[in-house]
mmCIF file of C-alpha atoms in Angstrom:
data_model
loop_
_atom_site.group_PDB
_atom_site.id
_atom_site.type_symbol
_atom_site.label_atom_id
_atom_site.label_comp_id
_atom_site.label_asym_id
_atom_site.label_seq_id
_atom_site.Cartn_x
_atom_site.Cartn_y
_atom_site.Cartn_z
ATOM 1 C CA MET J 105 0.000 0.000 0.000
ATOM 2 C CA SER J 106 1.366 3.407 -0.926
ATOM 3 C CA LEU J 107 0.442 6.740 0.632
ATOM 4 C CA ARG J 108 0.950 10.025 -1.170
ATOM 5 C CA ILE J 109 0.257 13.489 0.200
ATOM 6 C CA TRP J 110 0.115 16.662 -1.901
ATOM 7 C CA ILE J 111 -0.155 20.013 -0.147
ATOM 8 C CA HIS J 112 -1.589 22.962 -2.066
ATOM 9 C CA LEU J 113 -1.125 26.270 -0.278
ATOM 10 C CA ALA J 114 -4.243 28.425 -0.422
ATOM 11 C CA ASN J 115 -2.761 31.301 1.559
ATOM 12 C CA LYS J 116 -0.027 31.976 4.121
ATOM 13 C CA ASN J 117 -1.612 30.232 7.091
ATOM 14 C CA ALA J 118 -3.641 27.380 5.627
ATOM 15 C CA GLY J 119 -3.445 24.790 2.893
ATOM 16 C CA LYS J 120 -5.262 21.798 1.489
ATOM 17 C CA ALA J 121 -3.804 18.306 1.487
ATOM 18 C CA LEU J 122 -4.805 15.696 -1.043
ATOM 19 C CA VAL J 123 -4.179 12.218 0.350
ATOM 20 C CA SER J 124 -4.153 9.334 -2.097
ATOM 21 C CA VAL J 125 -4.061 5.765 -0.820
ATOM 22 C CA GLY J 126 -3.399 3.328 -3.642
ATOM 23 C CA GLY J 127 -4.445 -0.228 -2.774
ATOM 24 C CA GLY J 128 -3.693 -1.512 -6.240
ATOM 25 C CA GLY J 129 -5.531 -1.607 -9.518
ATOM 26 C CA ILE J 130 -8.689 0.470 -9.890
ATOM 27 C CA MET J 131 -9.378 0.968 -6.166
ATOM 28 C CA THR J 132 -7.979 4.348 -5.213
ATOM 29 C CA ILE J 133 -9.323 6.404 -2.332
ATOM 30 C CA LEU J 134 -8.973 10.163 -2.460
ATOM 31 C CA LEU J 135 -9.460 12.104 0.736
ATOM 32 C CA LEU J 136 -9.560 15.861 0.829
ATOM 33 C CA HIS J 137 -9.060 17.610 4.154
ATOM 34 C CA ARG J 138 -7.800 20.919 5.402
ATOM 35 C CA VAL J 139 -4.320 21.283 6.893
ATOM 36 C CA VAL J 140 -3.400 24.359 8.918
ATOM 37 C CA ASN J 141 0.286 25.250 8.698
ATOM 38 C CA MET J 142 2.032 26.733 11.714
ATOM 39 C CA LYS J 143 3.137 30.321 11.292
ATOM 40 C CA ARG J 144 6.878 30.803 11.779
ATOM 41 C CA SER J 145 8.002 33.139 14.549
ATOM 42 C CA ARG J 146 10.053 36.242 13.798
ATOM 43 C CA THR J 147 13.011 34.901 15.775
ATOM 44 C CA GLU J 148 12.964 31.638 13.799
ATOM 45 C CA VAL J 149 12.860 33.456 10.461
ATOM 46 C CA GLY J 150 15.619 35.793 11.659
ATOM 47 C CA ARG J 151 17.748 32.840 12.689
ATOM 48 C CA TRP J 152 17.313 31.251 9.229
ATOM 49 C CA ARG J 153 18.279 34.524 7.548
ATOM 50 C CA MET J 154 21.379 34.862 9.714
ATOM 51 C CA GLN J 155 22.411 31.273 8.937
ATOM 52 C CA ARG J 156 21.895 31.836 5.206
ATOM 53 C CA GLN J 157 23.853 35.088 5.357
ATOM 54 C CA ALA J 158 26.729 33.406 7.231
ATOM 55 C CA SER J 159 26.881 30.520 4.760
ATOM 56 C CA ARG J 160 26.900 32.939 1.796
ATOM 57 C CA ARG J 161 29.627 35.017 3.437
ATOM 58 C CA LYS J 162 31.692 31.864 4.019
ATOM 59 C CA SER J 163 31.270 30.682 0.421
ATOM 60 C CA ARG J 164 32.284 34.110 -0.914
ATOM 61 C CA TRP J 165 35.343 34.093 1.351
ATOM 62 C CA LEU J 166 36.294 30.619 0.095
ATOM 63 C CA GLU J 167 35.906 31.743 -3.525
ATOM 64 C CA GLY J 168 38.166 34.716 -2.809
ATOM 65 C CA GLN J 169 40.734 32.464 -1.152
ATOM 66 C CA SER J 170 40.637 30.169 -4.159
ATOM 67 C CA ARG J 171 41.177 33.106 -6.535
ATOM 68 C CA ARG J 172 44.051 34.424 -4.431
ATOM 69 C CA ASN J 173 45.647 30.977 -4.259
ATOM 70 C CA MET J 174 45.330 30.560 -8.037
ATOM 71 C CA ARG J 175 46.969 33.958 -8.511
ATOM 72 C CA ILE J 176 49.828 33.036 -6.140
ATOM 73 C CA HIS J 177 50.313 29.702 -7.925
ATOM 74 C CA SER J 178 50.363 31.363 -11.349
ATOM 75 C CA ILE J 179 52.958 33.912 -10.151
ATOM 76 C CA ARG J 180 55.141 31.139 -8.697
ATOM 77 C CA LYS J 181 54.747 29.091 -11.877
ATOM 78 C CA CYS J 182 55.786 32.083 -13.970
ATOM 79 C CA ILE J 183 58.877 32.659 -11.784
ATOM 80 C CA LEU J 184 59.836 28.957 -11.986
ATOM 81 C CA ASN J 185 59.446 28.973 -15.775
ATOM 82 C CA LYS J 186 61.687 32.052 -16.032
ATOM 83 C CA GLN J 187 64.337 30.383 -13.848
ATOM 84 C CA ARG J 188 64.115 27.150 -15.855
ATOM 85 C CA ASN J 189 64.399 28.998 -19.163
ATOM 86 C CA SER J 190 67.319 31.107 -17.955
ATOM 87 C CA LEU J 191 69.162 27.957 -16.812
ATOM 88 C CA LEU J 192 68.421 26.259 -20.123
ATOM 89 C CA PHE J 193 69.863 29.128 -22.145
ATOM 90 C CA ALA J 194 72.798 29.532 -19.735
ATOM 91 C CA ILE J 195 73.757 25.871 -20.231
ATOM 92 C CA TYR J 196 73.121 26.060 -23.986
ATOM 93 C CA ASN J 197 75.464 29.070 -24.411
ATOM 94 C CA ILE J 198 78.395 27.359 -22.633
#
């Protein structure tokens, strides 16, 4: 037996739930009843916003760190290539 619930929001505080119980084959029972959603408190919503803001700030910081690290690596790579090339030509000229 499978149970499926669909919730259609009518407005902010209330919604309708469509419950479908499938017993198999043609026999399907559809029940329609009203579900009242709990309203979220201001402190709860504020806490969610603060968490979302902190996670976004952290992800931006990590992206910046990644960019800075890539820049540092590219500068080091450039310096190493210059040293390698200078050694190559120094040995070739001898």
